[in-house]
Tab-separated table of C-alpha atoms and ligand atoms in Angstrom:
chain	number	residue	atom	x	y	z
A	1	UNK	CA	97.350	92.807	132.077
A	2	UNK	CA	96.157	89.489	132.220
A	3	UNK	CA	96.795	86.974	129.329
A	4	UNK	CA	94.002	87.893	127.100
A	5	UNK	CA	93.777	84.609	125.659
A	6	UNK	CA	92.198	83.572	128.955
A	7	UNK	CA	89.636	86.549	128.623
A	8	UNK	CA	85.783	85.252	128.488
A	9	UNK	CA	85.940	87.457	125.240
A	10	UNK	CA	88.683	86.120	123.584
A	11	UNK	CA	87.452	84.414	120.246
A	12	UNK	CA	90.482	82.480	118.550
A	13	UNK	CA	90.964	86.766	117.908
A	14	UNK	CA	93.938	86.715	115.404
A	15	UNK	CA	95.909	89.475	116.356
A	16	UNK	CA	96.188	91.466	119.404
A	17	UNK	CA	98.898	93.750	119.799
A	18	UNK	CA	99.496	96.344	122.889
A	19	UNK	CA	100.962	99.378	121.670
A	20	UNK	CA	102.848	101.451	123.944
A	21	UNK	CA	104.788	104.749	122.922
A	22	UNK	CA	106.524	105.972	125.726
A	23	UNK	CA	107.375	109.539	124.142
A	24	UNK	CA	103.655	110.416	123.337
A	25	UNK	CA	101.941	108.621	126.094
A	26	UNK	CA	100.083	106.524	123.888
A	27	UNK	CA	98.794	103.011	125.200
A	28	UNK	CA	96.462	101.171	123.072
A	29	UNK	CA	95.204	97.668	121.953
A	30	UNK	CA	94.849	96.623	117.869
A	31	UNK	CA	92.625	93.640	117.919
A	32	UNK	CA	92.132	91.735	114.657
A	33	UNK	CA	89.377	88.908	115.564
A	34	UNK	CA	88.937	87.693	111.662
A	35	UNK	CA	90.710	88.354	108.223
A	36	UNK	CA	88.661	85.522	106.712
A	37	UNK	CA	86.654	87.819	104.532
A	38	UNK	CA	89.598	90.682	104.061
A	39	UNK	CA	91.698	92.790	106.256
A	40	UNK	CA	90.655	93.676	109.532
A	41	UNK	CA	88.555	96.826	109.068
A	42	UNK	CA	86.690	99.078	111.962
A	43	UNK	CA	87.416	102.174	113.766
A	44	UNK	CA	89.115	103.685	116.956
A	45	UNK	CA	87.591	104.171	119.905
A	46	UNK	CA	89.117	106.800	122.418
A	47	UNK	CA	88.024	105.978	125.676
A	48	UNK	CA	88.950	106.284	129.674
A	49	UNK	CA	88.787	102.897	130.924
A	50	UNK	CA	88.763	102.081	134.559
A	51	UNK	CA	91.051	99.356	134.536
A	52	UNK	CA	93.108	97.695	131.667
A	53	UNK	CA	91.544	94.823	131.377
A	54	UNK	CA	88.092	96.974	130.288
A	55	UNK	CA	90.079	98.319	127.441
A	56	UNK	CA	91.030	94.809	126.255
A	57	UNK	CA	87.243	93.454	126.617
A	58	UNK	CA	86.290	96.282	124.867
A	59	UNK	CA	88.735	95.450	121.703
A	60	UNK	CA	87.938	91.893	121.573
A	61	UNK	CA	84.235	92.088	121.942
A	62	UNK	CA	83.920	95.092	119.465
A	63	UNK	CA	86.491	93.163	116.798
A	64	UNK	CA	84.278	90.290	116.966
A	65	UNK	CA	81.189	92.177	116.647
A	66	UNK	CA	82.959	93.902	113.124
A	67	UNK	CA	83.725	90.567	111.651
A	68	UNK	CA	80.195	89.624	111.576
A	69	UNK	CA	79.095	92.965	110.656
A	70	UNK	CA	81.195	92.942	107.797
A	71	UNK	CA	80.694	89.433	107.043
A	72	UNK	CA	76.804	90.411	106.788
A	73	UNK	CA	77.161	93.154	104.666
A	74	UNK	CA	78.942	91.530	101.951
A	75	UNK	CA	81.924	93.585	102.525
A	76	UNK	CA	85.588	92.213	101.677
A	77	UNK	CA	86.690	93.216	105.305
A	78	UNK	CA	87.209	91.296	107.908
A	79	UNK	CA	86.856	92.398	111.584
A	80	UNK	CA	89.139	94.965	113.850
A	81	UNK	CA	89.215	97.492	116.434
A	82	UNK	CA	91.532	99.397	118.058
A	83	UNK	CA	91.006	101.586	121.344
A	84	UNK	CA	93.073	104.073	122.823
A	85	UNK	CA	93.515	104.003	126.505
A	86	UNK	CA	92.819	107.655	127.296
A	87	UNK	CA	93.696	109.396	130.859
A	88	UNK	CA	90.917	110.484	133.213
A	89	UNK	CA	91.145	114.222	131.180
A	90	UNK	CA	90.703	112.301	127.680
A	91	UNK	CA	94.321	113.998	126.913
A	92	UNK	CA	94.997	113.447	123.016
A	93	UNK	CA	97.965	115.279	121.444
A	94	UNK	CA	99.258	114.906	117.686
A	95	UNK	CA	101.839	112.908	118.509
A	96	UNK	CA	99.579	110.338	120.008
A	97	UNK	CA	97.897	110.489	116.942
A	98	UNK	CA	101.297	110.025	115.185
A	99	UNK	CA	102.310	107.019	117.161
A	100	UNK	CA	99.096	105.279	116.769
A	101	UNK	CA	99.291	105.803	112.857
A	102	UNK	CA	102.767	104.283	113.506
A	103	UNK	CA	101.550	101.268	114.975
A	104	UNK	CA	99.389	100.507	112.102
A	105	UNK	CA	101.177	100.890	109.412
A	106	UNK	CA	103.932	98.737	110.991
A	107	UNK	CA	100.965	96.053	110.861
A	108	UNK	CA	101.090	96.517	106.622
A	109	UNK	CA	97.603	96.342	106.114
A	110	UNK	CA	96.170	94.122	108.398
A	111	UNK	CA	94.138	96.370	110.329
A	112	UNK	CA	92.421	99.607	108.454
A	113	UNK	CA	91.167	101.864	111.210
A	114	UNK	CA	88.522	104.824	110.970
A	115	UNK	CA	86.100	107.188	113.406
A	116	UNK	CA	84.204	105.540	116.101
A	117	UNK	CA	83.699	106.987	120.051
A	118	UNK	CA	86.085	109.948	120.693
A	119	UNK	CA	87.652	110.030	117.764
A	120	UNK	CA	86.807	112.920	114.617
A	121	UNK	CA	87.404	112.805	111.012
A	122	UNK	CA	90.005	115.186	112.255
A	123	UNK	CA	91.724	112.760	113.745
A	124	UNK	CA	91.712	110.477	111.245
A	125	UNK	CA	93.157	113.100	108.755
A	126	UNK	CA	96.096	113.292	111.571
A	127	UNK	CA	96.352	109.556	111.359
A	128	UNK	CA	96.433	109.150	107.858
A	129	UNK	CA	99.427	111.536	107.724
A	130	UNK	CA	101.358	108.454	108.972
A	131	UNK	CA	99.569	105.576	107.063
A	132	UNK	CA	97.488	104.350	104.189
A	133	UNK	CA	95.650	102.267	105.970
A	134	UNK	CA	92.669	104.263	107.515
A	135	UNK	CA	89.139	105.552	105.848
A	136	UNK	CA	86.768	107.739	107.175
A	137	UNK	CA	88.462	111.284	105.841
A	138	UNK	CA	86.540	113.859	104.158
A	139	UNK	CA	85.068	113.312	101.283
A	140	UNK	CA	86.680	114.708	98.083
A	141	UNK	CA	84.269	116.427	95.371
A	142	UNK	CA	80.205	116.366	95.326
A	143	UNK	CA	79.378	112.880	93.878
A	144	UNK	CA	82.494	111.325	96.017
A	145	UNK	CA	81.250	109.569	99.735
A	146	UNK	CA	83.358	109.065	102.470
A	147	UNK	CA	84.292	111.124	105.711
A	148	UNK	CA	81.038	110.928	108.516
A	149	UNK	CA	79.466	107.839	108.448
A	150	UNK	CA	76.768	108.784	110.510
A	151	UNK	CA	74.323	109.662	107.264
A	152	UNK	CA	75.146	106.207	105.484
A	153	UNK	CA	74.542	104.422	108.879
A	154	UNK	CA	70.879	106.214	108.749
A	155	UNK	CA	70.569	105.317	104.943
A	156	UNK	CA	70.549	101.567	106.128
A	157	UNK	CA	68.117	101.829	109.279
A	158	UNK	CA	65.853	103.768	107.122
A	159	UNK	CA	65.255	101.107	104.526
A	160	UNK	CA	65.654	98.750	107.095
A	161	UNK	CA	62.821	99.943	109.079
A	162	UNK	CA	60.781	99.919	105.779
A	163	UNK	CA	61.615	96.347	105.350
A	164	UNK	CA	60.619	95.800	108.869
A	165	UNK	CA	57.146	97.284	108.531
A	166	UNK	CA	56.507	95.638	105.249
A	167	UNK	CA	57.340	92.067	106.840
A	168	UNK	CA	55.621	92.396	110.476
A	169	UNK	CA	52.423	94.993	108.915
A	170	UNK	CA	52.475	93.822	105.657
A	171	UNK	CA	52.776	97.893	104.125
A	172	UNK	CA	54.876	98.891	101.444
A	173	UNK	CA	55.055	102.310	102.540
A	174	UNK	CA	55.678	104.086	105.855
A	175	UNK	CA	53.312	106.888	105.555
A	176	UNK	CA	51.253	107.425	108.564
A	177	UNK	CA	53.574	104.401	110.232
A	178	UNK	CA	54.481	105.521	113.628
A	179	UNK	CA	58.274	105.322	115.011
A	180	UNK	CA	59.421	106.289	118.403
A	181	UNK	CA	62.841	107.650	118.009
A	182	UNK	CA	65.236	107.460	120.807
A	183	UNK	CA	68.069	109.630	120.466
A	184	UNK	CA	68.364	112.542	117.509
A	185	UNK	CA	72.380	112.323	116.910
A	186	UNK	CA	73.570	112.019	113.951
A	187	UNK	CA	71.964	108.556	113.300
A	188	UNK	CA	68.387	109.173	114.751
A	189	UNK	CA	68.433	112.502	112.994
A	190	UNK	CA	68.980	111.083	109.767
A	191	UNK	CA	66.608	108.689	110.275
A	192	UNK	CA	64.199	110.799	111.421
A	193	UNK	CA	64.344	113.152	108.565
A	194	UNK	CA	64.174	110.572	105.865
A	195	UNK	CA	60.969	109.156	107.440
A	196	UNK	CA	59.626	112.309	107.525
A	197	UNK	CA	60.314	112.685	104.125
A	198	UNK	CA	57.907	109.539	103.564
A	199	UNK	CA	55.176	110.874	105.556
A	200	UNK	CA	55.917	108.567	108.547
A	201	UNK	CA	54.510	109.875	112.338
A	202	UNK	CA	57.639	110.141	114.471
A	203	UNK	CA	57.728	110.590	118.435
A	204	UNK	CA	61.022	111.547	118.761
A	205	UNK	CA	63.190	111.625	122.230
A	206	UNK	CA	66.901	112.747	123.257
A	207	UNK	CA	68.559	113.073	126.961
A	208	UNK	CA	69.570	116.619	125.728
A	209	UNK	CA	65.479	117.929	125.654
A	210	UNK	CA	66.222	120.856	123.181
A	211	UNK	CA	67.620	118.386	120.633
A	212	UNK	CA	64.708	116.663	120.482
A	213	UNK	CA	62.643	119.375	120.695
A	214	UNK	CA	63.798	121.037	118.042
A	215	UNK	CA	63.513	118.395	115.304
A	216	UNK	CA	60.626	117.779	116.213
A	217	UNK	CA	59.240	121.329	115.389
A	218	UNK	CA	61.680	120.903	111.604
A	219	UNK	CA	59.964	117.984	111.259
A	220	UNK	CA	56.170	118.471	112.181
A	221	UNK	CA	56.716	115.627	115.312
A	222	UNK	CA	56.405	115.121	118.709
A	223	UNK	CA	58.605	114.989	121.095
A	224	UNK	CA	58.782	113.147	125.079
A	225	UNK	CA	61.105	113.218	127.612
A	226	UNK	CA	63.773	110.803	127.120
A	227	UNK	CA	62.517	107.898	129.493
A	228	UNK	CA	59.200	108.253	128.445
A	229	UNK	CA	60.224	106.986	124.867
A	230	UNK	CA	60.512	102.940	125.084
A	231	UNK	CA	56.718	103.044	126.344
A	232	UNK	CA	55.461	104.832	123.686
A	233	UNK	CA	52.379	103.118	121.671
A	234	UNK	CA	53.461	102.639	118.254
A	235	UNK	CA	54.299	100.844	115.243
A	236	UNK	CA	58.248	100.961	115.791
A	237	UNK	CA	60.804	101.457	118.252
A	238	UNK	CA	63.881	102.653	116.898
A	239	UNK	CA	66.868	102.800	119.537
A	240	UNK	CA	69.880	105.322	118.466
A	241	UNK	CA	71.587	106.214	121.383
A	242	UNK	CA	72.837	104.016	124.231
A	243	UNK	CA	73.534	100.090	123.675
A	244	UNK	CA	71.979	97.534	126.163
A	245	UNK	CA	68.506	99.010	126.304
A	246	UNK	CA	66.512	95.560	125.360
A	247	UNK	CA	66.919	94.569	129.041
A	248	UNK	CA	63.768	92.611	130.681
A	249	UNK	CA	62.565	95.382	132.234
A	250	UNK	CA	62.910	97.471	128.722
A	251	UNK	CA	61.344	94.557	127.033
A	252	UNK	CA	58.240	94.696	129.170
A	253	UNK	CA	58.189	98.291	128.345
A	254	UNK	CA	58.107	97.693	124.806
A	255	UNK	CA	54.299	98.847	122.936
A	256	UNK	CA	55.976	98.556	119.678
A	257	UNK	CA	55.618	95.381	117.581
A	258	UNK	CA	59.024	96.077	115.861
A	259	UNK	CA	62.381	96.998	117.141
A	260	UNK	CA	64.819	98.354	114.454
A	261	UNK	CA	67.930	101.407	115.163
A	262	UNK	CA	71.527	101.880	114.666
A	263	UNK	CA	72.312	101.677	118.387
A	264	UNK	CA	75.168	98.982	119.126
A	265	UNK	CA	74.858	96.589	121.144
A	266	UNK	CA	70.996	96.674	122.167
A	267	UNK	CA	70.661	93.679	123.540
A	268	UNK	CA	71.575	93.453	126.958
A	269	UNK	CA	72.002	90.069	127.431
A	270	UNK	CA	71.905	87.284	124.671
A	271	UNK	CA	68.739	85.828	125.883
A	272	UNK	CA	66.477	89.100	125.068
A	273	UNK	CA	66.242	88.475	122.002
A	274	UNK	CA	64.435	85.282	122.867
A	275	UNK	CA	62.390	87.799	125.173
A	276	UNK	CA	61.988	90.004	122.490
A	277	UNK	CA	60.727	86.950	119.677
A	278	UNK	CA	58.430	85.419	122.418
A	279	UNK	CA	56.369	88.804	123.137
A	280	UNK	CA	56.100	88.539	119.137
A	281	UNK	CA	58.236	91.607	118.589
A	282	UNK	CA	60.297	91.579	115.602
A	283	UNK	CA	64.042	92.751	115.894
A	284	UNK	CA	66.124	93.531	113.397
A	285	UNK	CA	69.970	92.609	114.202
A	286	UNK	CA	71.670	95.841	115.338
A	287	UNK	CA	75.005	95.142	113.368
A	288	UNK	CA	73.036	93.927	110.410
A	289	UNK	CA	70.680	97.146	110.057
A	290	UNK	CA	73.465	100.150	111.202
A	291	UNK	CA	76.027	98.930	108.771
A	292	UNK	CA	75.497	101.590	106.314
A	293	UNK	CA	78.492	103.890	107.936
A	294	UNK	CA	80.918	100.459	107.648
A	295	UNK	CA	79.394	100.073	103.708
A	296	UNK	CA	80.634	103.617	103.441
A	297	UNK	CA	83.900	103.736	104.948
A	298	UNK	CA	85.371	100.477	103.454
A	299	UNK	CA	84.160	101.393	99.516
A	300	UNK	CA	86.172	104.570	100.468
A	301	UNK	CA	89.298	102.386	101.483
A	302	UNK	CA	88.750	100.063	98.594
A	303	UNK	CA	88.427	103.193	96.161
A	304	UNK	CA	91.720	104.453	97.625
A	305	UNK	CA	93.664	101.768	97.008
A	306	UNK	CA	92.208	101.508	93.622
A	307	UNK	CA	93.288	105.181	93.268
A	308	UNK	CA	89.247	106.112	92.274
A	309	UNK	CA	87.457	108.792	94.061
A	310	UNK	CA	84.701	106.953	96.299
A	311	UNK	CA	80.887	106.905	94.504
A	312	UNK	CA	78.420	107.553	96.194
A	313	UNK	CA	76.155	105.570	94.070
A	314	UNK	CA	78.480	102.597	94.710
A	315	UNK	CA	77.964	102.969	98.709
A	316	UNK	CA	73.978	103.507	97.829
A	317	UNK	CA	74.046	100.373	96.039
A	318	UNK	CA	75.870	98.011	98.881
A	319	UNK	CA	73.529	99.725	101.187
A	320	UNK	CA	70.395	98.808	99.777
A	321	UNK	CA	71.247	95.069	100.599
A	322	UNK	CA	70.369	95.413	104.110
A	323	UNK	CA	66.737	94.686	103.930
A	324	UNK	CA	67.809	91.849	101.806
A	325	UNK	CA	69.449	90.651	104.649
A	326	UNK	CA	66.986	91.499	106.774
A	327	UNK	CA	64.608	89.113	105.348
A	328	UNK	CA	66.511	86.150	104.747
A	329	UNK	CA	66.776	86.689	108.923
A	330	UNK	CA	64.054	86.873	109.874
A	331	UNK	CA	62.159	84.294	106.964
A	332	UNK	CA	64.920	81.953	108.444
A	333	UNK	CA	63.699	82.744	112.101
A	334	UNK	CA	60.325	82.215	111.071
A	335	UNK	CA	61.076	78.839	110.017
A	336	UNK	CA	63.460	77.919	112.092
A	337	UNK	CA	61.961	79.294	115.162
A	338	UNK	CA	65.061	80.864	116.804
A	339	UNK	CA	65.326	84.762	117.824
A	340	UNK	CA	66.555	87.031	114.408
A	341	UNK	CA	69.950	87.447	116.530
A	342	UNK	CA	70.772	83.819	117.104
A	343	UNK	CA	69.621	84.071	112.979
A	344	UNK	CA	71.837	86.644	111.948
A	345	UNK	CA	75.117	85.015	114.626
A	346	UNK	CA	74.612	81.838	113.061
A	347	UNK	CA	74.741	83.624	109.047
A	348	UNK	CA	77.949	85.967	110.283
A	349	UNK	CA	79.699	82.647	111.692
A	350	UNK	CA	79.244	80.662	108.525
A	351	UNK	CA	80.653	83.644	106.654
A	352	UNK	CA	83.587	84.177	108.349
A	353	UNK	CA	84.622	80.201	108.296
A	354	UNK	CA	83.629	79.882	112.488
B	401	NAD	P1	75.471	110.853	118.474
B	401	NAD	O1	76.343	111.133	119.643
B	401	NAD	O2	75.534	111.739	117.288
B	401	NAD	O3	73.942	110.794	118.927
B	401	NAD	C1	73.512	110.080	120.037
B	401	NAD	C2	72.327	110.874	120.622
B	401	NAD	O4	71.725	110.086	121.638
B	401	NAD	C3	72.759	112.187	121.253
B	401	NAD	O5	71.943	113.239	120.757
B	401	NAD	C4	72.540	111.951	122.755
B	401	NAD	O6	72.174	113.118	123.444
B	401	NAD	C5	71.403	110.947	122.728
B	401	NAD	N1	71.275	110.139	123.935
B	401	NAD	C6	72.228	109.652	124.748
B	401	NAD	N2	71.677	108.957	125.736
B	401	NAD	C7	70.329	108.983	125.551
B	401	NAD	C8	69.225	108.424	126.236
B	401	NAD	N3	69.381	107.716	127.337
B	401	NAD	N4	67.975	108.663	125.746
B	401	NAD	C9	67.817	109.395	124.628
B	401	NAD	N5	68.828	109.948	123.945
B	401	NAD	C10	70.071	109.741	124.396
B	401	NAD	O7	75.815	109.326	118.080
B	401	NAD	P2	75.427	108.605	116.731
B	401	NAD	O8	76.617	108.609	115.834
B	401	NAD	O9	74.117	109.102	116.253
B	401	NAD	O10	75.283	107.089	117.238
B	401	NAD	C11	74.101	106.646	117.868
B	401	NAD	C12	74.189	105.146	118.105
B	401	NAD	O11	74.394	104.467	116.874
B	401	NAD	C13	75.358	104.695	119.005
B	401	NAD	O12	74.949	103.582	119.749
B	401	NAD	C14	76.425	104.290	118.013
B	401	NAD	O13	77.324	103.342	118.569
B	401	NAD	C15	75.563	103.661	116.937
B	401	NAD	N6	76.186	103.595	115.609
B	401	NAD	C16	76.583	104.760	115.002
B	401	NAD	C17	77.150	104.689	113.737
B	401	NAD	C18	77.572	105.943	112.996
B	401	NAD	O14	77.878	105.836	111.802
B	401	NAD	N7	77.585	107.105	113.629
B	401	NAD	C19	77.305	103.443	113.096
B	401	NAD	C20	76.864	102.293	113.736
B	401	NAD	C21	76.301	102.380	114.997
């Protein structure tokens, strides 16, 4: 491996260890990029990477991305990520899992790890077996949160979207509002129930058909074929499945006058969001609007420590800042004229002391 500190993605990152067990097999990379706001917080990714040196853009690029995402959501976290370097047959035994957990507790609270790409609550359970210092495990008792964060992450794009629509169409309420959904996971599920639940019209898309398809006939929606989606006439686009969709040719695409989903990573390339702001589309910051499953997962951490069960009307309450944040964004665009993601970098810099 390369010295990382000559990566294009290194970011002053404050802590990057390699962790290598040579019992279990286990290679991966803890990346703290930021402990300005609190201790590095964000989740494991399990992942086959080509080469090395993917694995190690992959944890300084995503660390960075959860300090500002933190930073945004007024959590006292500041940014991590670890990934595990997984063979070609994603092999993952327990005492992996016991190594890694190893690893970070030997790092005494620095980084707090949870669920993200190829990695369960399951997982995490095995994890936590070894160390305090990891959220996302099932939730105790009816009123507590915690475990998937995949409904809390929909929480937030739902009232983001609502924000959206009441600052670019000037409604207070989505019924009869019409989002194109693309992807019905766990995030573009929830989302799509909850609008239903408000009366909203909802085109809904997913690579697997029958997902779609059948959420569509629970919810009284349509469905298309998944690359018929981004040129769907409508009110809102709402990506929740792959990242880097906003490219110029997706852009172009585009018959939606808002863009708002939990999908990471939409923009392809800094610039679109310029593209996006000068066809007069309004975006709303990917890590600003999905940070509902983050809200959720670090007021579970914090109520551990604190030795409280974790409320759910305590994550509800943290979540219903993101349209908050959403508007200061994009009234700050507005007036100063640059895209809602150069907006919302600029805000998540200035938080984090950059
Ligand atoms: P998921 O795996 O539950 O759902 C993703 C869905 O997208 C699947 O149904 C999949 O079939 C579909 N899909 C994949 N490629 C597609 C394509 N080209 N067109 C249409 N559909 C496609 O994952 P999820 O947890 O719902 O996450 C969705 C997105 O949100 C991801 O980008 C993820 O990184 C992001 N995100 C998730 C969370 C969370 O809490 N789960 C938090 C923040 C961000």
């Amino acid at each position: 491996m390369t010295a990382f500190w000559t990566e294009p993605d290194y970011d002053d990152h404050e802590l990057v260890q390699l962790v290598r067990d040579h019992v279990s097999g286990l290679t991966a990379i803890i990346a703290v990029h930021s402990s300005h706001c609190g201790p590095g917080a964000g989740g494991t990714r399990f992942w086959h990477y080509p080469e090395p040196k993917d694995a190690m853009r992959d944890a300084l690029r995503l660390s960075r991305g959860m300090s500002y995402k933190n930073a945004m959501a007024g959590l006292p976290m500041g940014g991590g990520k670890a990934v595990i370097l997984a063979d070609r047959n994603k092999t993952k035994t327990p005492e992996m899992l016991a190594a890694f957990g190893d690893a970070i507790e030997a790092l005494g609270g620095q980084y707090i790890t949870a669920e993200d790409v190829g990695i369960s609550e399951a997982d995490m359970v095995a994890v936590s077996k070894r160390t305090a210092h990891v959220s996302g495990l099932p939730a105790q008792g009816e009123d507590a949160a915690g475990g998937d964060p995949g409904p809390f992450t929909a929480m937030g794009i739902y009232h983001g979207i609502k924000a959206a629509v009441r600052h670019k169409l000037g409604k207070d309420s989505v019924q009869g509002v019409h989002v194109a959904v693309q992807g019905t996971g766990s995030v573009g599920g929830g989302v799509a129930r909850l609008l239903a639940k408000d009366g909203a019209k909802l085109t809904l898309s997913d690579i697997h058909d029958d997902r779609a398809k059948a959420l569509a006939q629970e919810l009284g929606a349509q469905s298309v074929a998944s690359d018929a989606i981004m040129g769907i006439a409508c009110d809102v686009f709402s990506p929740n499945a792959l990242g880097a969709i906003l490219d110029d040719e997706g852009i172009a695409r585009l018959e939606a006058p808002i863009v708002a989903g939990g999908a990471n990573n939409q923009l392809a390339r800094a610039h679109h969001g310029e593209v996006l702001a000068k066809r007069g589309i309004l975006y709303a910051p990917d890590y600003v609007i999905n940070a509902g499953g983050i809200i959720s997962v670090a007021t579970e951490h914090l109520a551990r420590q604190a030795g409280k069960p974790c409320d759910i009307n305590e994550v509800r309450k943290r979540i219903a800042h993101i349209p908050g944040r959403l508007e200061e964004i994009w009234q700050e665009s507005d007036s100063s004229k640059l895209s809602p993601d150069v907006v919302a970098d600029k805000m998540a810099q200035k938080l984090i002391g950059r």
